[in-house]
Short mmCIF file of C-alpha atoms in Angstrom, two decimals:
data_model
loop_
_atom_site.label_atom_id
_atom_site.label_comp_id
_atom_site.label_asym_id
_atom_site.label_seq_id
_atom_site.Cartn_x
_atom_site.Cartn_y
_atom_site.Cartn_z
CA MET A 1 0.01 15.87 -2.90
CA SER A 2 -1.91 12.60 -3.31
CA ASP A 3 -5.42 12.98 -4.71
CA SER A 4 -6.64 9.62 -3.46
CA LEU A 5 -7.87 10.81 -0.05
CA LYS A 6 -11.51 11.59 0.57
CA SER A 7 -14.54 11.24 2.84
CA SER A 8 -14.41 11.09 6.62
CA SER A 9 -13.39 8.67 9.33
CA ASN A 10 -14.17 7.72 12.89
CA ASP A 11 -10.75 8.94 13.93
CA GLY A 12 -11.26 12.37 12.41
CA SER A 13 -12.53 14.13 9.33
CA LEU A 14 -11.18 15.00 5.91
CA SER A 15 -12.40 17.73 3.60
CA ASP A 16 -12.67 17.44 -0.18
CA SER A 17 -9.58 19.63 -0.38
CA ALA A 18 -7.73 16.88 1.46
CA ARG A 19 -7.55 15.12 -1.89
CA SER A 20 -4.62 17.47 -2.50
CA THR A 21 -3.09 16.97 0.93
CA SER A 22 -2.00 13.46 1.86
CA VAL A 23 -3.16 13.73 5.45
CA ARG A 24 -4.53 10.29 6.28
CA PRO A 25 -1.05 8.72 6.13
CA LEU A 26 0.06 11.45 8.55
CA ALA A 27 -2.68 10.59 11.02
CA LYS A 28 -1.94 6.88 10.70
CA LEU A 29 1.77 7.13 11.29
CA LEU A 30 1.78 9.74 14.01
CA ALA A 31 -0.89 7.85 15.96
CA LEU A 32 -0.92 10.59 18.58
CA SER A 33 -3.62 11.00 21.22
CA ALA A 34 -3.10 14.77 21.23
CA PRO A 35 -5.34 16.95 19.02
CA VAL A 36 -4.10 17.02 15.42
CA TRP A 37 -5.31 19.08 12.47
CA VAL A 38 -4.05 19.96 9.00
CA THR A 39 -4.55 23.04 6.84
CA GLY A 40 -4.06 22.93 3.09
CA GLY A 41 -2.02 25.31 0.98
CA ASP A 42 -5.07 27.61 0.70
CA GLY A 43 -5.24 28.00 4.49
CA ARG A 44 -8.44 25.96 4.88
CA ILE A 45 -8.86 23.14 7.39
CA ALA A 46 -8.35 19.82 5.59
CA TYR A 47 -8.17 17.31 8.45
CA VAL A 48 -9.35 17.32 12.09
CA SER A 49 -8.79 14.44 14.48
CA SER A 50 -11.53 13.33 16.84
CA SER A 51 -9.46 14.38 19.87
CA CYS A 52 -9.15 17.84 18.33
CA GLY A 53 -12.94 18.03 18.01
CA GLN A 54 -13.29 17.08 21.68
CA TRP A 55 -10.87 19.82 22.69
CA LEU A 56 -12.70 22.44 20.61
CA ARG A 57 -16.15 21.16 21.66
CA THR A 58 -17.40 20.90 18.10
CA SER A 59 -17.70 18.18 15.48
CA PRO A 60 -14.60 17.76 13.28
CA GLU A 61 -16.83 17.90 10.19
CA SER A 62 -18.00 21.42 11.01
CA LEU A 63 -14.43 22.74 10.67
CA LEU A 64 -13.63 21.17 7.31
CA GLY A 65 -13.10 23.75 4.59
CA ARG A 66 -13.10 26.61 7.11
CA GLY A 67 -10.36 29.17 7.47
CA GLY A 68 -8.60 30.82 4.57
CA PRO A 69 -10.08 33.97 3.03
CA LEU A 70 -13.79 33.26 2.30
CA VAL A 71 -15.56 29.92 2.34
CA HIS A 72 -16.34 28.83 -1.24
CA GLY A 73 -19.50 30.50 -2.57
CA GLU A 74 -20.01 32.58 0.54
CA SER A 75 -20.16 36.37 0.80
CA GLU A 76 -19.10 38.35 3.84
CA SER A 77 -22.71 39.39 4.48
CA GLN A 78 -23.73 35.74 4.81
CA ARG A 79 -21.41 35.17 7.72
CA THR A 80 -23.74 35.36 10.66
CA GLY A 81 -24.57 33.30 13.73
CA GLU A 82 -22.97 29.89 14.08
CA LEU A 83 -21.36 30.04 10.64
CA HIS A 84 -19.41 33.14 11.62
CA ARG A 85 -18.28 31.57 14.91
CA ILE A 86 -17.04 28.41 13.15
CA ASP A 87 -14.95 30.53 10.79
CA GLN A 88 -13.53 32.47 13.71
CA LEU A 89 -12.68 29.21 15.48
CA ALA A 90 -10.92 27.92 12.35
CA ARG A 91 -8.88 31.11 12.07
CA SER A 92 -7.78 30.83 15.69
CA LEU A 93 -6.06 27.55 14.75
CA MET A 94 -3.83 29.09 12.09
CA PRO A 95 0.02 29.07 12.35
CA PRO A 96 1.81 31.94 14.09
CA VAL A 97 2.19 35.26 12.30
CA GLY A 98 5.29 35.21 10.11
CA PHE A 99 5.21 31.41 9.65
CA SER A 100 7.47 30.90 6.63
CA GLY A 101 6.54 27.34 5.69
CA ARG A 102 10.22 26.37 5.68
CA SER A 103 10.66 25.14 9.25
CA PRO A 104 8.47 24.15 12.24
CA ALA A 105 7.18 26.83 14.60
CA SER A 106 5.14 26.83 17.80
CA ARG A 107 2.69 29.16 19.50
CA ARG A 108 0.05 29.16 22.23
CA VAL A 109 -3.38 28.61 20.64
CA GLN A 110 -6.42 30.15 22.35
CA PRO A 111 -9.46 28.77 20.45
CA ILE A 112 -12.57 30.90 20.06
CA ALA A 113 -15.67 28.98 21.20
CA ALA A 114 -18.07 28.08 18.39
CA ASP A 115 -21.19 28.05 20.58
CA ASP A 116 -23.04 30.37 22.97
CA SER A 117 -22.24 28.37 26.10
CA GLY A 118 -19.88 31.00 27.39
CA LEU A 119 -17.46 28.27 28.47
CA LEU A 120 -13.79 28.92 27.87
CA ILE A 121 -11.71 26.53 25.79
CA ALA A 122 -8.39 25.77 27.44
CA PRO A 123 -5.42 27.16 25.47
CA ARG A 124 -2.64 24.80 24.41
CA GLU A 125 0.90 25.05 23.14
CA CYS A 126 0.92 23.79 19.55
CA LEU A 127 3.57 22.79 17.04
CA PHE A 128 3.11 23.72 13.36
CA VAL A 129 5.02 21.63 10.78
CA PRO A 130 5.13 22.72 7.08
CA LEU A 131 3.85 20.23 4.49
CA PRO A 132 4.90 21.40 0.99
CA GLY A 133 2.53 20.28 -1.76
CA GLU A 134 1.25 21.07 -5.22
CA ASP A 135 -1.24 23.63 -3.90
CA GLY A 136 1.28 25.46 -1.73
CA VAL A 137 2.53 24.85 1.77
CA GLY A 138 0.08 23.09 4.06
CA VAL A 139 0.52 22.79 7.82
CA LEU A 140 0.37 19.87 10.23
CA ALA A 141 -0.57 21.14 13.72
CA ILE A 142 -0.18 19.13 16.93
CA ALA A 143 -1.41 20.33 20.31
CA ASP A 144 0.65 19.92 23.49
CA MET A 145 3.82 19.91 21.41
CA THR A 146 6.48 22.59 20.94
CA ILE A 147 9.80 22.75 19.13
CA GLY A 148 11.56 22.36 22.47
CA LYS A 149 9.68 19.12 23.18
CA VAL A 150 10.47 17.53 19.83
CA GLY A 151 12.75 14.67 20.79
CA THR A 152 14.49 11.95 18.81
CA GLN A 153 11.45 9.68 18.71
CA PHE A 154 9.15 12.40 17.41
CA GLN A 155 11.73 13.51 14.87
CA SER A 156 11.80 9.96 13.51
CA TYR A 157 8.00 10.07 13.24
CA LEU A 158 8.21 13.30 11.26
CA GLN A 159 10.83 11.82 8.95
CA LEU A 160 8.65 8.78 8.33
CA VAL A 161 5.66 11.03 7.70
CA GLU A 162 7.67 13.18 5.31
CA THR A 163 8.90 10.14 3.39
CA LEU A 164 5.46 8.58 3.00
CA ASP A 165 3.79 11.88 2.18
CA ARG A 166 6.40 12.76 -0.44
CA GLN A 167 6.29 9.33 -2.10
CA LEU A 168 2.49 9.10 -2.13
CA ALA A 169 2.21 12.65 -3.47
CA GLN A 170 5.01 12.84 -6.00
CA SER A 171 3.12 11.18 -8.84
CA PRO A 172 0.11 8.95 -9.53
CA ARG A 173 2.48 5.97 -9.60
CA ARG A 174 3.24 6.29 -5.90
CA SER A 175 -0.44 6.34 -4.99
CA VAL A 176 -1.23 3.01 -6.67
CA SER A 177 1.87 0.88 -6.13
CA ALA A 178 2.83 0.35 -2.51
CA VAL A 179 5.76 -1.79 -3.69
CA THR A 180 7.61 1.41 -4.66
CA LEU A 181 7.39 2.97 -1.19
CA GLY A 182 10.30 3.12 1.21
CA THR A 183 13.80 4.43 1.73
CA SER A 184 15.80 1.24 1.19
CA VAL A 185 18.30 0.88 -1.65
CA TRP A 186 15.96 -1.62 -3.32
CA ALA A 187 13.00 0.77 -3.20
CA GLN A 188 15.01 3.62 -4.68
CA ARG A 189 16.41 1.39 -7.43
CA LEU A 190 12.93 0.10 -8.28
CA VAL A 191 11.58 3.64 -8.63
CA ARG A 192 14.41 4.63 -10.99
CA GLN A 193 13.89 1.55 -13.15
CA MET A 194 10.14 2.21 -13.32
CA ASP A 195 10.85 5.75 -14.46
CA ILE A 196 13.00 4.38 -17.29
CA ALA A 197 10.45 1.72 -18.26
CA SER A 198 7.65 4.32 -18.38
CA THR A 199 9.30 6.26 -21.21
CA SER A 200 9.05 3.61 -23.98
CA THR A 201 7.58 0.26 -24.98
CA MET A 202 10.69 -1.75 -24.12
CA HIS A 203 10.05 -5.29 -22.95
CA VAL A 204 10.56 -5.82 -19.22
CA THR A 205 11.57 -8.99 -17.38
CA PHE A 206 10.91 -9.14 -13.63
CA SER A 207 13.04 -11.52 -11.62
CA GLY A 208 12.82 -12.38 -7.95
CA PRO A 209 10.68 -14.42 -5.55
CA SER A 210 6.98 -15.03 -6.05
CA GLY A 211 4.45 -12.64 -4.58
CA SER A 212 6.59 -9.57 -5.26
CA GLY A 213 3.86 -7.32 -6.65
CA TYR A 214 4.86 -7.65 -10.29
CA GLU A 215 1.33 -7.05 -11.57
CA SER A 216 1.07 -3.78 -9.64
CA ILE A 217 4.42 -2.59 -11.01
CA ALA A 218 3.52 -3.58 -14.58
CA ARG A 219 0.17 -1.80 -14.40
CA VAL A 220 1.79 1.38 -13.13
CA ILE A 221 4.42 1.36 -15.90
CA HIS A 222 1.78 0.62 -18.53
CA SER A 223 -0.61 3.35 -17.34
CA THR A 224 2.18 5.91 -16.89
CA PHE A 225 3.41 5.38 -20.43
CA GLY A 226 -0.18 5.45 -21.64
CA SER A 227 -0.75 8.88 -20.09
CA ARG A 228 2.07 10.18 -22.29
CA HIS A 229 0.91 8.40 -25.44
CA SER A 230 -1.68 9.91 -27.79
CA GLY A 231 -2.87 6.59 -29.21
CA LYS A 232 -5.49 4.18 -27.88
CA PHE A 233 -4.36 2.07 -24.96
CA ALA A 234 -5.57 -1.47 -24.23
CA PRO A 235 -5.78 -2.68 -20.61
CA LEU A 236 -2.93 -4.88 -19.40
CA VAL A 237 -3.65 -8.58 -20.04
CA CYS A 238 -2.37 -11.07 -17.44
CA VAL A 239 -1.49 -14.62 -18.52
CA ASP A 240 -0.15 -17.63 -16.57
CA GLY A 241 2.71 -19.10 -18.61
CA PRO A 242 2.64 -22.67 -17.23
CA LEU A 243 -1.07 -23.05 -18.12
CA MET A 244 -0.70 -21.94 -21.74
CA ASP A 245 -0.58 -23.93 -24.95
CA ALA A 246 -0.67 -22.30 -28.38
CA GLU A 247 -4.48 -22.28 -28.60
CA LEU A 248 -5.05 -20.98 -25.07
CA PHE A 249 -2.43 -18.29 -25.60
CA ASP A 250 -4.22 -17.07 -28.74
CA VAL A 251 -7.49 -16.84 -26.79
CA ALA A 252 -5.87 -15.09 -23.80
CA THR A 253 -4.18 -12.45 -25.96
CA GLY A 254 -6.99 -12.08 -28.49
CA GLN A 255 -8.26 -8.82 -26.97
CA ALA A 256 -4.79 -7.27 -27.05
CA VAL A 257 -4.26 -8.26 -30.69
CA ALA A 258 -7.70 -6.95 -31.65
CA GLN A 259 -6.81 -3.63 -30.06
CA ILE A 260 -3.62 -3.42 -32.14
CA LEU A 261 -5.47 -4.24 -35.37
CA GLU A 262 -8.27 -1.77 -34.62
CA GLN A 263 -6.08 1.33 -34.60
CA GLU A 264 -2.62 1.89 -36.02
CA THR A 265 -1.45 3.95 -33.05
CA SER A 266 -2.78 1.62 -30.34
CA ILE A 267 -0.50 -0.04 -27.78
CA ALA A 268 -1.14 -3.40 -26.08
CA ALA A 269 0.70 -5.09 -23.22
CA VAL A 270 0.73 -8.55 -21.67
CA LEU A 271 2.01 -9.62 -18.26
CA LEU A 272 3.22 -13.22 -18.63
CA ARG A 273 3.75 -14.94 -15.30
CA ASP A 274 6.49 -17.59 -15.03
CA ILE A 275 7.67 -17.36 -18.63
CA ASP A 276 10.38 -19.93 -17.91
CA GLN A 277 7.65 -22.57 -17.41
CA MET A 278 5.75 -21.72 -20.61
CA PRO A 279 5.48 -24.56 -23.19
CA HIS A 280 7.47 -24.02 -26.37
CA ASP A 281 4.43 -24.04 -28.69
CA ALA A 282 2.97 -21.12 -26.72
CA GLN A 283 6.38 -19.42 -26.74
CA ALA A 284 6.34 -19.61 -30.54
CA ARG A 285 3.00 -17.75 -30.61
CA LEU A 286 4.41 -15.14 -28.26
CA GLU A 287 7.46 -14.69 -30.47
CA LEU A 288 5.16 -13.98 -33.44
CA LEU A 289 3.41 -11.19 -31.52
CA VAL A 290 6.73 -9.64 -30.49
CA SER A 291 8.03 -9.82 -34.08
CA ASN A 292 4.86 -8.72 -35.89
CA TYR A 293 4.05 -5.70 -33.72
CA PRO A 294 7.30 -4.00 -32.68
CA LYS A 295 6.78 -0.86 -30.57
CA ARG A 296 3.06 -1.67 -30.36
CA PHE A 297 3.08 -4.90 -28.38
CA ARG A 298 4.80 -4.86 -25.01
CA LEU A 299 5.74 -7.86 -22.90
CA PHE A 300 6.13 -7.89 -19.13
CA ALA A 301 7.45 -11.30 -18.07
CA THR A 302 8.08 -12.69 -14.60
CA THR A 303 10.50 -15.42 -13.59
CA ALA A 304 12.15 -16.67 -10.45
CA LEU A 305 15.32 -17.39 -12.45
CA PRO A 306 18.28 -15.06 -12.97
CA SER A 307 18.83 -13.96 -16.57
CA VAL A 308 21.71 -16.40 -17.10
CA ALA A 309 19.41 -19.32 -16.23
CA LEU A 310 16.33 -17.96 -18.01
CA ALA A 311 17.68 -17.97 -21.58
CA PRO A 312 18.05 -21.81 -21.85
CA THR A 313 14.35 -22.23 -20.98
CA LEU A 314 13.20 -20.06 -23.92
CA LEU A 315 13.18 -20.47 -27.67
CA PRO A 316 16.36 -18.79 -28.97
CA SER A 317 14.33 -16.50 -31.26
CA LEU A 318 12.20 -15.35 -28.32
CA ALA A 319 15.10 -14.98 -25.89
CA ALA A 320 16.82 -12.64 -28.36
CA LYS A 321 13.82 -10.32 -28.59
CA ILE A 322 12.70 -9.83 -24.97
CA GLY A 323 14.29 -8.62 -21.78
CA ASP A 324 15.23 -5.10 -22.92
CA LEU A 325 15.10 -4.13 -19.25
CA GLU A 326 15.61 -6.56 -16.37
CA MET A 327 14.16 -5.54 -13.01
CA TYR A 328 15.04 -7.45 -9.87
CA VAL A 329 12.39 -7.03 -7.18
CA ALA A 330 13.99 -7.75 -3.82
CA PRO A 331 12.08 -9.90 -1.31
CA LEU A 332 10.37 -8.10 1.53
CA SER A 333 12.77 -9.69 4.01
CA GLU A 334 15.52 -7.51 2.48
CA ARG A 335 13.42 -4.35 2.85
CA VAL A 336 12.54 -4.50 6.53
CA GLU A 337 12.88 -0.73 6.94
CA ASP A 338 10.21 -0.22 4.27
CA ILE A 339 7.58 -2.46 5.89
CA PRO A 340 5.91 0.23 8.11
CA ILE A 341 5.46 2.59 5.16
CA ILE A 342 4.23 -0.13 2.79
CA ALA A 343 1.82 -1.56 5.39
CA ALA A 344 0.43 1.92 6.18
CA ALA A 345 -0.18 2.60 2.48
CA MET A 346 -1.90 -0.79 2.04
CA LEU A 347 -4.13 -0.10 5.06
CA GLN A 348 -4.97 3.33 3.67
CA ARG A 349 -6.24 1.78 0.44
CA ARG A 350 -8.34 -0.77 2.32
CA ARG A 351 -9.90 2.02 4.34
CA LEU A 352 -10.64 4.17 1.29
CA ALA A 353 -12.18 1.13 -0.43
CA ASN A 354 -14.51 0.67 2.59
CA GLU A 355 -12.94 -2.70 3.38
CA GLY A 356 -12.55 -1.95 7.08
CA ARG A 357 -12.67 0.88 9.59
CA ALA A 358 -9.11 0.57 10.95
CA GLU A 359 -7.12 3.80 10.69
CA GLN A 360 -3.69 2.77 11.93
CA LEU A 361 -1.37 -0.06 12.90
CA GLY A 362 -0.61 -0.42 16.59
CA ARG A 363 2.95 -0.66 17.84
CA ASP A 364 2.46 -4.36 18.74
CA ALA A 365 1.20 -5.16 15.22
CA LEU A 366 4.06 -3.25 13.58
CA ASP A 367 6.57 -5.17 15.69
CA ARG A 368 5.12 -8.45 14.41
CA LEU A 369 5.09 -7.27 10.81
CA VAL A 370 8.74 -6.26 11.00
CA MET A 371 9.76 -9.51 12.71
CA TYR A 372 7.95 -11.85 10.31
CA PRO A 373 10.11 -13.20 7.38
CA TRP A 374 7.37 -12.82 4.69
CA PRO A 375 7.94 -15.88 2.49
CA GLY A 376 4.98 -14.71 0.36
CA ASN A 377 6.46 -11.20 0.08
CA PHE A 378 4.25 -8.23 -0.87
CA ASP A 379 1.24 -10.34 -1.83
CA GLU A 380 1.31 -11.97 1.59
CA LEU A 381 1.64 -8.61 3.35
CA ASP A 382 -1.28 -7.21 1.35
CA ALA A 383 -3.39 -10.27 2.21
CA ALA A 384 -2.44 -9.90 5.89
CA ILE A 385 -3.45 -6.22 5.94
CA ARG A 386 -6.70 -7.04 4.14
CA ASN A 387 -7.49 -9.79 6.64
CA ALA A 388 -6.58 -7.60 9.62
CA ALA A 389 -8.71 -4.71 8.32
CA LYS A 390 -11.71 -7.04 8.12
CA GLN A 391 -11.09 -8.52 11.57
CA CYS A 392 -10.54 -5.19 13.33
CA ARG A 393 -13.66 -3.53 14.77
CA GLY A 394 -11.88 -0.48 16.13
CA ASP A 395 -9.55 2.23 14.85
CA THR A 396 -6.26 0.42 15.47
CA ILE A 397 -5.03 -2.95 14.22
CA HIS A 398 -3.34 -5.01 16.94
CA VAL A 399 -1.60 -8.39 17.01
CA GLU A 400 -4.84 -10.32 17.54
CA HIS A 401 -6.16 -9.03 14.21
CA LEU A 402 -3.22 -10.41 12.21
CA PRO A 403 -3.32 -13.86 10.53
CA LEU A 404 -2.36 -16.82 12.70
CA ALA A 405 0.95 -17.48 10.92
CA ILE A 406 2.15 -13.94 11.66
CA ARG A 407 0.95 -13.50 15.21
CA THR A 408 2.37 -16.89 16.29
CA TYR A 409 5.70 -16.54 14.46
CA GLY A 410 8.60 -16.89 16.88
CA SER A 411 6.43 -18.27 19.68
CA VAL A 412 8.47 -19.93 22.41
CA ILE A 413 8.35 -23.74 22.50
CA ARG A 414 9.24 -25.62 25.66
CA PRO A 415 12.89 -26.67 25.69
CA MET A 416 13.22 -30.26 24.53
CA GLU A 417 15.50 -31.14 27.38
CA VAL A 418 12.68 -30.78 29.95
CA VAL A 419 10.19 -32.89 27.99
CA SER A 420 9.97 -36.66 28.17
CA VAL A 421 10.84 -38.83 25.16
CA THR A 422 7.17 -39.75 24.68
CA GLU A 423 6.17 -36.08 24.75
CA ARG A 424 8.87 -35.24 22.20
CA VAL A 425 7.29 -37.52 19.60
CA VAL A 426 3.80 -36.12 20.22
CA MET A 427 5.13 -32.56 20.15
CA LEU A 428 6.99 -33.16 16.88
CA ASP A 429 3.86 -34.50 15.19
CA GLU A 430 1.83 -31.58 16.49
CA LEU A 431 4.50 -29.10 15.49
CA LEU A 432 4.70 -30.49 11.94
CA GLU A 433 0.93 -30.37 11.63
CA GLN A 434 0.78 -26.80 12.94
CA THR A 435 3.54 -25.75 10.56
CA GLU A 436 1.79 -27.34 7.58
CA ARG A 437 -1.54 -25.79 8.54
CA ALA A 438 0.04 -22.34 8.92
CA SER A 439 1.81 -22.68 5.56
CA ILE A 440 -1.41 -23.63 3.77
CA VAL A 441 -3.38 -20.80 5.42
CA ARG A 442 -0.64 -18.34 4.52
CA ALA A 443 -0.62 -19.52 0.90
CA LEU A 444 -4.42 -19.23 0.69
CA ASP A 445 -4.30 -15.74 2.20
CA ALA A 446 -1.71 -14.64 -0.36
CA VAL A 447 -3.91 -15.65 -3.32
CA GLN A 448 -7.32 -14.84 -1.78
CA GLY A 449 -8.36 -18.48 -1.54
CA ASN A 450 -7.42 -19.58 -5.07
CA LYS A 451 -6.51 -23.21 -4.38
CA ALA A 452 -4.82 -23.82 -7.73
CA ALA A 453 -2.53 -20.82 -7.21
CA ALA A 454 -1.90 -21.82 -3.59
CA ALA A 455 -0.90 -25.32 -4.71
CA ARG A 456 1.59 -23.87 -7.20
CA SER A 457 3.14 -21.63 -4.54
CA LEU A 458 3.50 -24.63 -2.19
CA GLY A 459 4.94 -26.89 -4.92
CA VAL A 460 2.21 -29.54 -4.62
CA SER A 461 -0.61 -30.73 -6.86
CA ARG A 462 -4.09 -29.28 -6.42
CA PRO A 463 -5.65 -32.65 -5.44
CA ARG A 464 -3.00 -33.12 -2.75
CA LEU A 465 -3.64 -29.63 -1.38
CA LEU A 466 -7.40 -30.22 -1.32
CA ARG A 467 -6.82 -33.52 0.52
CA ARG A 468 -4.65 -31.86 3.18
CA ILE A 469 -7.11 -28.96 3.58
CA GLU A 470 -9.83 -31.49 4.36
CA GLN A 471 -7.62 -33.60 6.65
CA LEU A 472 -6.46 -30.55 8.62
CA SER A 473 -9.96 -29.02 8.74
CA ILE A 474 -8.72 -25.75 7.26
CA SER A 475 -11.24 -23.07 6.36
CA TRP A 476 -10.56 -19.89 4.38
CA PRO A 477 -10.75 -17.14 5.31
CA ALA A 478 -9.49 -18.25 8.70
CA GLU A 479 -12.02 -17.84 11.46
#
């Protein structure tokens, strides 16, 4: 399973072995108040929720790595006192005898107390769900749940968990590119196309709306191909097409060219944003690179235009050499069913990067995320999750932690027929101002405050954007 999980959390604890069991997404998506724990394929405890620690009257951290045969580096003679009791407690949480790892099972768990208090720990009926992974079959255990109690809603939770766990664990690509997650037709098609693109140095053209995570996709393809290539690999270079002239393009791609010249087997790649807006003198320099270094220079290009409209914007010699593979990245509004999985994965990365303490998305926040149209697509969703993770001081992100544009989307406005004519004019001015302010804030969120990039996404000049930011008293990040 995914190897990106580590450390501990306020909601529970993860062992080092949890790097091979993608358990934090499970805890996020289940969001259950009942005790939850996970054992890895080796039978050791890999995750313990805080509510589970309360039930067992011990810290979740003390159980991590326990269970299984022997604790690493420990002999049987060393198992005395508290250490022995913790191991016995861990073993009392194991699945029922004869658990096959092919289907859920339930049993009554009677924990063995880990202290000398003499107090009994109340037994509970527990459900054990198999989690196949690279290290064997792990187990997700949930107290106060049995097979008979598993209803439609919980089954849908398990399906969502299974989907996210499988996609995050299947390969390194899934763990770094949230854009690929989901069950929609578009997500499945994107994954297949990425698999094809990762097998060679074919040039790739991305088409679709702005903010669609092209850079993330390109980096995954580039690194995946690099892992299969024995030569030296240069980092992906990102270039803004509209800002380039011939001289600037030479400077921007100088590192990539130097890498090619340094070693005969080296591979270099460039992500060129908005190639349809690139000046022709810079296009000519790009065409030279493509022609001079076949199979060693790779171009990823983005455009909002369909292929039939892209060709007339390019030099004929360049248009004939690029676009070996065209990948259409659907807008987020067409992948509504994927939003919960994508948002959960984005939040997971923020948490692991110590950019917030939030562990999960509340039902109210998820409802807003699904309802919102996402004009800024994946970049806007990522910015929203980043902002919410910073704003949230607890374990769960709620509506109030989301950016203003999202939490106020769809707000009810008083019917015009019950408002006076004078009020209508005032309301229209206020509404236009609020809409403009929300659009600017959303654009700034999507590009992390880069005003030049925000101006391009809004279709206005940078001076005009700066003027409106001052007139509307907009601050970023939003307070």
